[in-house]
mmCIF file of C-alpha atoms and ligand atoms in Angstrom:
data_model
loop_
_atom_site.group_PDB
_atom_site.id
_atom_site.type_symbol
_atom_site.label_atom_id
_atom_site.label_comp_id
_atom_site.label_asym_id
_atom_site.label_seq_id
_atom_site.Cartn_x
_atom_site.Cartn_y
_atom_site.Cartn_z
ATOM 1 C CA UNK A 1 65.138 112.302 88.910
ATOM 2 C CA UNK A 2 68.030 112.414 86.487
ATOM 3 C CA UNK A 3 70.502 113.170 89.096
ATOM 4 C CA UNK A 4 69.305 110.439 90.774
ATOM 5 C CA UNK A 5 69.335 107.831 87.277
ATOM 6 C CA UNK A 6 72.912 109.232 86.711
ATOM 7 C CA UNK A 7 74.305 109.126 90.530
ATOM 8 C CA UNK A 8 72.602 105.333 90.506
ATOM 9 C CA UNK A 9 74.407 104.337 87.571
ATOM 10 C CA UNK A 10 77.882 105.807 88.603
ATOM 11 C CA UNK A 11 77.397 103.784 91.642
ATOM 12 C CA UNK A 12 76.558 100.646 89.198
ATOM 13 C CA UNK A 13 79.191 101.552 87.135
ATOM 14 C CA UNK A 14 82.157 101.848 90.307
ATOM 15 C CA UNK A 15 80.848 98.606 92.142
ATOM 16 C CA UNK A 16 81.071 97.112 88.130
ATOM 17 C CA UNK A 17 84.596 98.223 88.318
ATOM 18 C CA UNK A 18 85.964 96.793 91.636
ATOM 19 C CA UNK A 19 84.676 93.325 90.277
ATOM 20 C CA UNK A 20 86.640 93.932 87.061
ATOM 21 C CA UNK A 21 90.593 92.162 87.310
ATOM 22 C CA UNK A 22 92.010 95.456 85.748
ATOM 23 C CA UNK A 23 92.466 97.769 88.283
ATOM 24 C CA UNK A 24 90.784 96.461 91.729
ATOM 25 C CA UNK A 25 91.844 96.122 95.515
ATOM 26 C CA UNK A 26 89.105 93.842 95.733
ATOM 27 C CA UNK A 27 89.978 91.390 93.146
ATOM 28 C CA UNK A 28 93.911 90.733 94.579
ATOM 29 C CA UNK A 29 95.578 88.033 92.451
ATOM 30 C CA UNK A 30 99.095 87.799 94.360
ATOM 31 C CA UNK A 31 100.383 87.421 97.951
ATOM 32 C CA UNK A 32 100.620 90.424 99.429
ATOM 33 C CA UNK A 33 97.659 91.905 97.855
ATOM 34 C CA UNK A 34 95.777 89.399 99.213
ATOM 35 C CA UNK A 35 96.726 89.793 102.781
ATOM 36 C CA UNK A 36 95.567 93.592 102.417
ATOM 37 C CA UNK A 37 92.571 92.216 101.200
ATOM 38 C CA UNK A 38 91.598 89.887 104.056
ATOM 39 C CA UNK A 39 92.972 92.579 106.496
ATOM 40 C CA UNK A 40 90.507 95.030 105.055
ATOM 41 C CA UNK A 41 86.997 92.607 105.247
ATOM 42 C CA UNK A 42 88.247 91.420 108.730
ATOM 43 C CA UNK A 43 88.001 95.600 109.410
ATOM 44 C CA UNK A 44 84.990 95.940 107.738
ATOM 45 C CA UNK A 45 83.139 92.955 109.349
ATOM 46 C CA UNK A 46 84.525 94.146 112.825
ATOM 47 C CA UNK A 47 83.559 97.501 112.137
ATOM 48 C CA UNK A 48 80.070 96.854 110.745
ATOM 49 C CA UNK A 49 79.262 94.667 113.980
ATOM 50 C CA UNK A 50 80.330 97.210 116.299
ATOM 51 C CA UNK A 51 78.094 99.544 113.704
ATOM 52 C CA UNK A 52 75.435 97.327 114.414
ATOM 53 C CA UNK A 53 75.464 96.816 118.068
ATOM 54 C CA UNK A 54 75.508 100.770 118.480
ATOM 55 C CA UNK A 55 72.489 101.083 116.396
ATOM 56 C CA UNK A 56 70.639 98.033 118.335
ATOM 57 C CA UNK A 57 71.566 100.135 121.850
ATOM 58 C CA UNK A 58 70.462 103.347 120.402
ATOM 59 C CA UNK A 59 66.941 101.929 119.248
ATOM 60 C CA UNK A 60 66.444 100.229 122.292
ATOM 61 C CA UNK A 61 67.131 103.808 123.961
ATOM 62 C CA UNK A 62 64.525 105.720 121.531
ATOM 63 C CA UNK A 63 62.058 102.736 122.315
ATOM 64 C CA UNK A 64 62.235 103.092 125.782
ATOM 65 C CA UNK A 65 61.828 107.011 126.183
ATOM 66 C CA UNK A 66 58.850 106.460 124.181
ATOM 67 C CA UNK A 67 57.752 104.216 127.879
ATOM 68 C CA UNK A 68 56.100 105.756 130.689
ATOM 69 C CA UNK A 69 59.131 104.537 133.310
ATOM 70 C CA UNK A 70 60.354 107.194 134.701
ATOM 71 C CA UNK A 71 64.048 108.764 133.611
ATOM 72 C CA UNK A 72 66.513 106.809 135.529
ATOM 73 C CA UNK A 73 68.753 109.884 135.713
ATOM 74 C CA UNK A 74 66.161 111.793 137.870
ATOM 75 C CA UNK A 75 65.039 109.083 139.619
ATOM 76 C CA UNK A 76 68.977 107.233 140.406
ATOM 77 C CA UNK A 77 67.970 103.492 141.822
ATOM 78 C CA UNK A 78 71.385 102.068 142.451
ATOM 79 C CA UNK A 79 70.690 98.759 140.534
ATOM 80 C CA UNK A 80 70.377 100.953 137.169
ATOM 81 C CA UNK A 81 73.193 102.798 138.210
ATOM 82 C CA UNK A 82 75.303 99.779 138.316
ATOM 83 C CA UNK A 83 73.815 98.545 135.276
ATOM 84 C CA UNK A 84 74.950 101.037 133.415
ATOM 85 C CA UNK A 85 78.547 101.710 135.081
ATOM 86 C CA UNK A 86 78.731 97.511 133.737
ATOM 87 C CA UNK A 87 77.388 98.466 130.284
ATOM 88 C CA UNK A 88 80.352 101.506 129.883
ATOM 89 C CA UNK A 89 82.987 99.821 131.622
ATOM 90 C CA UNK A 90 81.934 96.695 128.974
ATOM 91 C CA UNK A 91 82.248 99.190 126.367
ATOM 92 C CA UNK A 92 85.217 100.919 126.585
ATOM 93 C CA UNK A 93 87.020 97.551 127.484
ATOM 94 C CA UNK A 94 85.625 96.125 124.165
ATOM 95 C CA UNK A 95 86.905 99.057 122.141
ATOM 96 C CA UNK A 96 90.195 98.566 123.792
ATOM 97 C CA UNK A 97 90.288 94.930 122.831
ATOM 98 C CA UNK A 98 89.128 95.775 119.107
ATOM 99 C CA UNK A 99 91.976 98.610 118.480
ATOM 100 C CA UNK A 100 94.496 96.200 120.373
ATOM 101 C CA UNK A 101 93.146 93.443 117.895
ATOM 102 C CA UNK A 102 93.425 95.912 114.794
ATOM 103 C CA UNK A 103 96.746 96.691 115.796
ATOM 104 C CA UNK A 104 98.122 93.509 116.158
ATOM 105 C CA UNK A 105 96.546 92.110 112.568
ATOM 106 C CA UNK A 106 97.775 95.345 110.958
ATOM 107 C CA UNK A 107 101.328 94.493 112.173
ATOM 108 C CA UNK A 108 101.227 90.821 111.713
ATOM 109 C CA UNK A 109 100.203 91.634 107.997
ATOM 110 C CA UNK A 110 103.016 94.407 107.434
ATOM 111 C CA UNK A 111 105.719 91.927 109.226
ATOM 112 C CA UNK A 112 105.049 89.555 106.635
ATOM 113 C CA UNK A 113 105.079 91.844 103.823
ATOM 114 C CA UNK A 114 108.888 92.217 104.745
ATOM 115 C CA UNK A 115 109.809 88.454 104.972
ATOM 116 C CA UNK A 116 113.076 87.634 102.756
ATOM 117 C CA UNK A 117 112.064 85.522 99.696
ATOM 118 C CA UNK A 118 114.291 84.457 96.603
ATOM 119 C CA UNK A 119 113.627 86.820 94.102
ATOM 120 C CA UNK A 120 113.749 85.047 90.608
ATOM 121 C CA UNK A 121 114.062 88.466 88.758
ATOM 122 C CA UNK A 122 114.999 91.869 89.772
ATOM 123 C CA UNK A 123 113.348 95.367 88.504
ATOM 124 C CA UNK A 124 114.669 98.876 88.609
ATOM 125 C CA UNK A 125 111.757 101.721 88.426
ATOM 126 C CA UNK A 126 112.486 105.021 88.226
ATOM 127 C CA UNK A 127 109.057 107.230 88.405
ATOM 128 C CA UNK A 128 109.360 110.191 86.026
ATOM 129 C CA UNK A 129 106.673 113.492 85.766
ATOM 130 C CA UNK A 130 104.557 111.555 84.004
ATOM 131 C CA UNK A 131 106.254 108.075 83.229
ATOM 132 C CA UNK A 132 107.714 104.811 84.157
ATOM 133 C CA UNK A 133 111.540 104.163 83.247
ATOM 134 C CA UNK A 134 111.467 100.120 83.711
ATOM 135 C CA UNK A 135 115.038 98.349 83.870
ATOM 136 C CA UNK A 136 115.522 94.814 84.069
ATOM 137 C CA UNK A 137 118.707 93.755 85.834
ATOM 138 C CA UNK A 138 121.362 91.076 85.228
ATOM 139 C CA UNK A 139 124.610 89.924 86.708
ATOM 140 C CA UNK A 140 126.065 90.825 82.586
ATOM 141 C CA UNK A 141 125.470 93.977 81.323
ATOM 142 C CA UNK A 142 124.611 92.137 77.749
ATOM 143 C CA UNK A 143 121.577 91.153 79.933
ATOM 144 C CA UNK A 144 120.065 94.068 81.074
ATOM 145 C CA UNK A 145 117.619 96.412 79.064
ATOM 146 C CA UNK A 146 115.362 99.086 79.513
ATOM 147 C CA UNK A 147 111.705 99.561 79.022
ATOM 148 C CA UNK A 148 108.642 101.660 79.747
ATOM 149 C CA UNK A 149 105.648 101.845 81.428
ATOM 150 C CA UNK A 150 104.986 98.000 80.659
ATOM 151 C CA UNK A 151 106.704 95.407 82.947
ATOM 152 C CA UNK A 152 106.651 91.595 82.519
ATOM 153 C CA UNK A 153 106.711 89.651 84.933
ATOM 154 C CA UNK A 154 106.841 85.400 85.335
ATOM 155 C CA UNK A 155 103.810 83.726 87.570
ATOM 156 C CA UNK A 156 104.462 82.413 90.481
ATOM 157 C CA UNK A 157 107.456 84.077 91.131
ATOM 158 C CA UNK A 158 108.554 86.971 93.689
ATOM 159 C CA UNK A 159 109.420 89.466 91.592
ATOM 160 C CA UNK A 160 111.852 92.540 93.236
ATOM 161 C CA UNK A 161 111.384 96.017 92.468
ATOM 162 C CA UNK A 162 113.766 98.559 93.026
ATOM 163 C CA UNK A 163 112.383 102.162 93.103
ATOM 164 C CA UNK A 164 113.834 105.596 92.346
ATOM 165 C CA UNK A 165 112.835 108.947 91.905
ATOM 166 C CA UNK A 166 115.119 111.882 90.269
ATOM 167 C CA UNK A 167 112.230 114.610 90.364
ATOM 168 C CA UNK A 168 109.643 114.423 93.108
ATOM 169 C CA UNK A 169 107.644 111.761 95.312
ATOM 170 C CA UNK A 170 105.530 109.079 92.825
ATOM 171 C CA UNK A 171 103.510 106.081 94.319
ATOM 172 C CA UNK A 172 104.219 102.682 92.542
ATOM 173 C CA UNK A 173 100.408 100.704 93.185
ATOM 174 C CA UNK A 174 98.966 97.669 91.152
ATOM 175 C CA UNK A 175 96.217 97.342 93.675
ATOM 176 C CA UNK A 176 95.543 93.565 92.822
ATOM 177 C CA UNK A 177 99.227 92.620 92.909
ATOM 178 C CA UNK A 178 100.821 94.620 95.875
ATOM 179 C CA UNK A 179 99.846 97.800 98.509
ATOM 180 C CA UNK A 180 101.744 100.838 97.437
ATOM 181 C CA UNK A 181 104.914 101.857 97.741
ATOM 182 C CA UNK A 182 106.284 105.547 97.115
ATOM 183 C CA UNK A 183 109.178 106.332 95.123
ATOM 184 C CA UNK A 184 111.378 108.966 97.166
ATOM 185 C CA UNK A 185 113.803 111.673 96.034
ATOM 186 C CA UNK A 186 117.443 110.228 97.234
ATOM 187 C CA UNK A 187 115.704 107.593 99.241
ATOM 188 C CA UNK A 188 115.658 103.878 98.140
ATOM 189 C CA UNK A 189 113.009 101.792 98.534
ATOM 190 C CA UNK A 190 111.506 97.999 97.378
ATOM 191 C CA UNK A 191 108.883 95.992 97.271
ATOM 192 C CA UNK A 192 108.299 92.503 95.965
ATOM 193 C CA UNK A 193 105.479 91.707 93.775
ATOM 194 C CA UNK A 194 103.843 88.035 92.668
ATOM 195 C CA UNK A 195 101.060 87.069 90.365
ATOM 196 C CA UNK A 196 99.061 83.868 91.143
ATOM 197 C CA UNK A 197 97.636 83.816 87.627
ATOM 198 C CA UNK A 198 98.651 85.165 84.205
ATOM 199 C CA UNK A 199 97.393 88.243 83.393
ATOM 200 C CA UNK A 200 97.154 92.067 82.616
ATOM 201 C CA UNK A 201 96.805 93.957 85.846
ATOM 202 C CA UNK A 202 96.688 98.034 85.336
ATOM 203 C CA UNK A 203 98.301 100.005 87.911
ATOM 204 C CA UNK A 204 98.855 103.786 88.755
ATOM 205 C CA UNK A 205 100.608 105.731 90.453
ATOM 206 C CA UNK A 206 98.914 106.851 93.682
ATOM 207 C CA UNK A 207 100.608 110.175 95.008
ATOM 208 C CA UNK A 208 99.989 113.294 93.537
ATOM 209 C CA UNK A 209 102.751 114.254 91.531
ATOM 210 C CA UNK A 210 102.103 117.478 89.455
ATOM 211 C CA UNK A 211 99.335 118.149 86.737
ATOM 212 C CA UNK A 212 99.351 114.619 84.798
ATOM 213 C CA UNK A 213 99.731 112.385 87.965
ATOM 214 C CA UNK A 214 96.353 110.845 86.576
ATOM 215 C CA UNK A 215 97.618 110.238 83.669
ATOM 216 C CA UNK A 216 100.874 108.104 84.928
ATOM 217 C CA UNK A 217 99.558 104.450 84.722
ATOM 218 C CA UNK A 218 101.737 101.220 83.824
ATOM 219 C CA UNK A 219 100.576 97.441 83.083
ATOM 220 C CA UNK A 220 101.975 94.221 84.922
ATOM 221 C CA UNK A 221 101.776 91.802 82.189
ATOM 222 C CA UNK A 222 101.978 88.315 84.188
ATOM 223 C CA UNK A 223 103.485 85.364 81.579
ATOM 224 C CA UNK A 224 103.611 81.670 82.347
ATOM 225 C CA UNK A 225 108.143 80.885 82.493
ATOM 226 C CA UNK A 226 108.101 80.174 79.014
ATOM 227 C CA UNK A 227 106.223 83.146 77.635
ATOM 228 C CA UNK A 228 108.327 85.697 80.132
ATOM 229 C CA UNK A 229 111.805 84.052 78.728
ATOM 230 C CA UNK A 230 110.444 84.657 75.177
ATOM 231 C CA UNK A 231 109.629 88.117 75.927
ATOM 232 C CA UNK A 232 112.697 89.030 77.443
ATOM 233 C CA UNK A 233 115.173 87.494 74.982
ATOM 234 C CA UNK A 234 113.119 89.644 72.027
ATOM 235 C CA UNK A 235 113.399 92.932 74.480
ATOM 236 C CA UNK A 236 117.713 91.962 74.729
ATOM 237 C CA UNK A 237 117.234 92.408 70.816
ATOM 238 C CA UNK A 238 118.139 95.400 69.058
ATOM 239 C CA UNK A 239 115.505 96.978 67.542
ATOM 240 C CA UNK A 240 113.687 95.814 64.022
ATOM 241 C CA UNK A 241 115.704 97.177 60.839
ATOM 242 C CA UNK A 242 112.999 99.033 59.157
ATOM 243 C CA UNK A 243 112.352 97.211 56.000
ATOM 244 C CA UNK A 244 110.365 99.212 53.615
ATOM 245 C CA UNK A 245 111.292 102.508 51.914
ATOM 246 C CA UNK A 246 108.344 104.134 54.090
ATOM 247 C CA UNK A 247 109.897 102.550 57.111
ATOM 248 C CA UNK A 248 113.339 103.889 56.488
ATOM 249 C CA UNK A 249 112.020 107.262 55.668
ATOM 250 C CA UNK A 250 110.165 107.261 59.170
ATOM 251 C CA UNK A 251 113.981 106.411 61.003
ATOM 252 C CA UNK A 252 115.512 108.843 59.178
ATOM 253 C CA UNK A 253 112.651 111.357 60.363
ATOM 254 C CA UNK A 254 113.387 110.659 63.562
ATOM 255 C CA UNK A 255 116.962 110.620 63.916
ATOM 256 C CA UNK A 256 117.212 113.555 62.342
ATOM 257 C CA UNK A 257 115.002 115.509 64.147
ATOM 258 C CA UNK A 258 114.296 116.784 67.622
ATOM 259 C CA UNK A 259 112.922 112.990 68.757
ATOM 260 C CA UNK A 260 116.632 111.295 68.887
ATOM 261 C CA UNK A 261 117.203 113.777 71.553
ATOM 262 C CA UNK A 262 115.026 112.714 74.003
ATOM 263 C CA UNK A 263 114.115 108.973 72.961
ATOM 264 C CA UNK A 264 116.691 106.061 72.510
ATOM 265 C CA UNK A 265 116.579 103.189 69.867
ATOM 266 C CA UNK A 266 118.781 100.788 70.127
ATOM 267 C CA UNK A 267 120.743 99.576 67.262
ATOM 268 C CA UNK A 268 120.101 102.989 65.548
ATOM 269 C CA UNK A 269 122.200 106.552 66.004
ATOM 270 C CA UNK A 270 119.030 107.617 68.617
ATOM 271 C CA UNK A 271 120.573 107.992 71.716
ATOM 272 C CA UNK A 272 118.492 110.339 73.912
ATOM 273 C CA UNK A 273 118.487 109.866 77.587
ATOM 274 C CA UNK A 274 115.521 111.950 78.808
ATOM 275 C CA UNK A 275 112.528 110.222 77.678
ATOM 276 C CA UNK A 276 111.170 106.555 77.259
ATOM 277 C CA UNK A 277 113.073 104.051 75.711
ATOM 278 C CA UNK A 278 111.222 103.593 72.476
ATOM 279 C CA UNK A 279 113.727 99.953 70.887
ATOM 280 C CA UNK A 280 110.227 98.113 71.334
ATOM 281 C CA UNK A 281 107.325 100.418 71.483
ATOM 282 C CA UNK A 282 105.717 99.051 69.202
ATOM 283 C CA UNK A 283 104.808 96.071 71.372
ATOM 284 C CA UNK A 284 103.618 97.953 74.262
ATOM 285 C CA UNK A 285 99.936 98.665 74.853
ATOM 286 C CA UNK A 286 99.770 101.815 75.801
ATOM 287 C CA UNK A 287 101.224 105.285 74.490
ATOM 288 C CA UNK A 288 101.975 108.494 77.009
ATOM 289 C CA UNK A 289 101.634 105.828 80.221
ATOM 290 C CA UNK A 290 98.862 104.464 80.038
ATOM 291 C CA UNK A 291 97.199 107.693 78.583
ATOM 292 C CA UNK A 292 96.192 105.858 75.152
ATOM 293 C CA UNK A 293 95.731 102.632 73.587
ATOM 294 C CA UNK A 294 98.656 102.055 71.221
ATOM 295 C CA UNK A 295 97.627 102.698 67.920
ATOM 296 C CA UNK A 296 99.005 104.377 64.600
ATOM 297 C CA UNK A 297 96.232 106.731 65.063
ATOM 298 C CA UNK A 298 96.938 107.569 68.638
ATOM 299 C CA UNK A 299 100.587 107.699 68.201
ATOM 300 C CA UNK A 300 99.874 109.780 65.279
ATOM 301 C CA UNK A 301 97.804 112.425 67.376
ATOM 302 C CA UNK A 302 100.114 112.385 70.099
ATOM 303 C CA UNK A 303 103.073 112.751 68.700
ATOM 304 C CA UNK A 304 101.344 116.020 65.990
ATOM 305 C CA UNK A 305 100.494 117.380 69.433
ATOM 306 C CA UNK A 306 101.360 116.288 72.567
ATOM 307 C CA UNK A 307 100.222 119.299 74.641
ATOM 308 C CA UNK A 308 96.371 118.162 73.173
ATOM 309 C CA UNK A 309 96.239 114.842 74.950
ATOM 310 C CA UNK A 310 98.674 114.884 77.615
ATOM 311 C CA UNK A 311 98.341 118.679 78.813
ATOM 312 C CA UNK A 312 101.559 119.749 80.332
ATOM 313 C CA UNK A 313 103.799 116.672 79.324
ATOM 314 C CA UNK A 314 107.959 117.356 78.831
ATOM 315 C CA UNK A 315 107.480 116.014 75.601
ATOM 316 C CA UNK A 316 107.364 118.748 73.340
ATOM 317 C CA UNK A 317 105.912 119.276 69.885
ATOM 318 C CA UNK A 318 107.735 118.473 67.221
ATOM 319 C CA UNK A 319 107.499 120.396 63.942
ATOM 320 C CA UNK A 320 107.258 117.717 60.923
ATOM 321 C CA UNK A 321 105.102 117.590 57.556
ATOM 322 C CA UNK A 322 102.262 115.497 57.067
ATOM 323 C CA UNK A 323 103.796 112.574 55.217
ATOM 324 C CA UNK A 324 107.056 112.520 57.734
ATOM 325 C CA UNK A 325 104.798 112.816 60.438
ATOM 326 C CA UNK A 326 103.293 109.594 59.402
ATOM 327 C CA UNK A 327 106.167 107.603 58.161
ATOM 328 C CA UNK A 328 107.926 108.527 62.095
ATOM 329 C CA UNK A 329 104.826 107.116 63.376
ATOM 330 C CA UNK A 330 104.741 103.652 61.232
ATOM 331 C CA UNK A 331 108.350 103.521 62.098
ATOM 332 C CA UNK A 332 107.760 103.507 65.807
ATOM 333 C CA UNK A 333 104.713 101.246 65.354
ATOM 334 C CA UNK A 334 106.945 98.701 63.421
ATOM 335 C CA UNK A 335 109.384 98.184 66.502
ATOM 336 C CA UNK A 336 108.076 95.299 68.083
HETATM 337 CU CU1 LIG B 401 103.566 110.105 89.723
HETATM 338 CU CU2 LIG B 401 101.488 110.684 90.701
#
């Protein structure tokens, strides 16, 4: 009975979840999604009527076995024989015309997927074991900047994505937004994206990729024009001179220690190539892709032991005290 209480409200708890606009084939809020989306009810219906009609015939066999007429097989009349050569010829034609049907709308729907549109800004991902490197691209070089696991994009407006991959195959998926598209080793490959509405829309990447593929989520944050432009000329900034003695204890932390390595700040001596780009974490949501909420708590955790939350993860842990472990993490949490 409790198996049953708890299966029944997993079930509630799933269909709750495909109605929510976080995370949800079912609930597409841009172009393409939403041609996935009518393609898969229009397979669904189809498929449930063809359910249907085999479930009608097969009654209507069990309720006439139950008869007293005799078994036409035994007894061959040739008007039931032709009835039923009719009634398999009709079928098999029908499930020819169905598949040709499915087919056709599955191509029609790709083809259109691939139609050139003006792209109003351009994206470079690169998927990472377990992150997203985001890179917004500009004609100048003064435009450009980098990012992670959080991209912003304008309403309305095709958006172009640009994928790479320097260690093995990732899946780039925002299931209300686009279908997926995988990022290959020494392969390139696109995909434009477009939100109707303004919005957060969670995403995830949908190939297995080693041990913490589950935990390698981003966020689309759709802006109205105006909101996008303000973001992006605060992410061209470098990032916030830390204003406090606490502050400037927490950048000297981490540019002396193992974390400038790995992790770049721009504007500071933190140069480090291999992991995220941290000149505005602290206005991201997230921490470890999607693994966390951002908080000074979280960050705190994480960064005192990485292994703990993220099991696996290339970031290692870094040896600090107590007090510099908590002045790196206001510091990061004061880069907005
Ligand atoms: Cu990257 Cu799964």
């Amino acid at each position: 009975m409790r198996a049953l209480a708890s299966r029944a409200s997993f079930l509630a708890a799933t269909l709750l979840m495909a109605c929510s606009h976080e995370q949800s084939a079912l609930a597409p809020d841009g172009g393409t999604a939403r041609a996935i989306y009518q393609l898969f009810w229009f397979f669904t219906g189809v498929c449930m009527a063809v359910w249907l009609v085999v479930m009608a015939f097969m009654l209507a066999a069990i309720f006439r076995w139950r008869g007293s007429s005799p078994d036409p097989m035994l007894e061959p009349e040739d008007a039931s024989e032709r009835r039923i050569s009719w009634v398999v010829g009709a079928g098999v034609a029908l499930t020819v015309l169905i598949l040709t049907i499915f087919t056709f709308a599955s191509f029609l729907t790709n083809k259109s997927f691939a139609e050139p549109r003006p792209r109003s800004v351009t994206i470079k991902i690169t998927g990472h074991q377990w992150w997203w490197q985001v890179n917004y691209e500009a004609h100048r070089a003064d435009q450009t900047f980098e990012t992670a696991n959080e991209i912003h994009i304008p309403v309305g407006q095709p958006v172009k994505l640009d994928f790479e991959s320097p260690d093995v195959i990732h899946s780039f998926w925002v299931p209300s937004l686009s279908g997926k598209q995988d990022l290959i080793p020494g392969r390139y490959t696109t995909l434009t994206i477009e939100a109707d509405k303004a919005g957060i829309y969670r995403g995830q990447c949908a190939e297995f990729c080693g041990i913490q593929h589950a935990h390698m989520a981003m966020y689309v944050v759709a802006q109205a024009s105006g909101e996008f432009a303000q973001w992006r000329a605060q992410q061209l900034q470098s990032a916030t001179p830390p204003h406090t003695d606490q502050l400037r204890r927490g950048q000297q932390v981490f540019q002396a220690s193992a974390c400038a390595m790995c992790h770049s700040i721009s504007g500071t001596n933190a140069g480090g190539r291999v992991g995220p780009d941290l000149t505005h974490f602290g206005s991201r949501m997230s921490i470890a892709s999607g693994t966390a909420p951002n908080t000074l708590g979280n960050l705190t955790g994480w960064i005192a032991d990485p292994q703990r939350m993220k099991p696996y993860t290339r970031m290692p842990s870094v040896a600090l005290t107590g007090p510099d472990l908590i002045a790196v993490s206001q510091y990061l949490e004061s880069l907005k």
